[in-house]
Amino acid sequence: MIHRLCLLLVLPLALLSACDNTAEPVFHDQYLAFGTLIEVTFYGVEHAYAETVSTEIELQFMTWHHDWHPWEPGPLTETNTRLATLQPFTPEPALLPLLAEANRLSRLSNHLFNPTIGKLIAVWGFQGNPLPEGAYPDPATIEQWLAQAPTVDDVSIQGTQIVSRNPQLAYDLGAFAKGYAIDQLIDHLRKRGIHNAIVNTGGDLRAIGTRGERAWNIGIRHPRREGILARIKTSGDTSVFTSGDYERLFEVDGKRFHHILDPRTGYPATGTSAVTVVHENAATADAAATALFVAGTDDWQAIARRMGIDRVMRVDSAGVIHMTPAMQAITELNEDINAEVRITH
Ligand code: ADP
Ligand code: MG
């Protein structure tokens, strides 16, 4: 089809060369940042221009990787150090909208997505590599943290100033920064005239436009084995974010301890293997996937409603797949999946 179009239409030279080189004019690039593999895909963009814009994206990811890093020294760790003094100060200005949006989404999630639990994440050893093997934190340390459990309500942002009232409070944006970054970069792509693209951070992505005449086709990883659990058909502008207990974990005496913590208990959240959220905006989808993972069996539907999310697929720890009707409408389970599926409102 594409070749025929190339022959029939008088196309700019550059687009012709894209048609010559590949069956479809798809540009693909990848780089490492945010502790994961970042992939960009553009459809129908002249190659040299695609390279230029992809390099802009890469540089931006590298800058944010440094600026938002939860434990390597930079603007976010500096902000955490100053917050712990409980005195007002002016952080790096670019951080303020990021923190304000994280705070807003945290409130919307009833604090289950809680970006202020950096110290708890550090106690568990999830800030750093490699992960601890053979030991988990002293329960007394977790109890001490719980006694002062911070939330975003302990922070005030006024103008360019920020202040904390809780000495245990430290930001870790690991559950939200990828989504926030992707939203900014999709805006950038549009400004640069690119309207058919995917920005993918380790399986969490936002897709805009189409892949030629077809919708983008997004695979969701199976939480318990190699391969695909389901495919999602996107249309228009769609973000697909998954939080899973298989991303970062360690085992002690055969028990898994994974990286998504329940701020109510101080321990890894239970009841769920993976949650996938589909939503227009990537920052919201990212925060919501984490929040619904934490919400678990009893609360996930109520929290989804609060956050304005109608497309959710949740695999519980028994392997049962729960889907909202709106999610079912865009999801095709892989043919080898014979798990129980429950459609719930
Ligand atoms: P992914 O590993 O796919 O990015 P998430 O978006 O759920 O998964 O982010 C998990 C990360 O978020 C953890 O590594 C940790 O840094 C942080 N985190 C863990 N629990 C919470 C929570 N309840 N609220 C906010 N951030 C969290
Ligand atoms: Mg998340």
CSV table of C-alpha atoms in Angstrom, one decimal, residues 22 68 87 128 219:
chain,number,residue,atom,x,y,z
A,22,THR,CA,11.3,0.2,4.6
A,68,TRP,CA,14.4,14.2,39.3
A,87,GLN,CA,11.9,25.8,56.8
A,128,GLY,CA,19.6,1.9,45.0
A,219,GLY,CA,1.0,-5.3,24.0
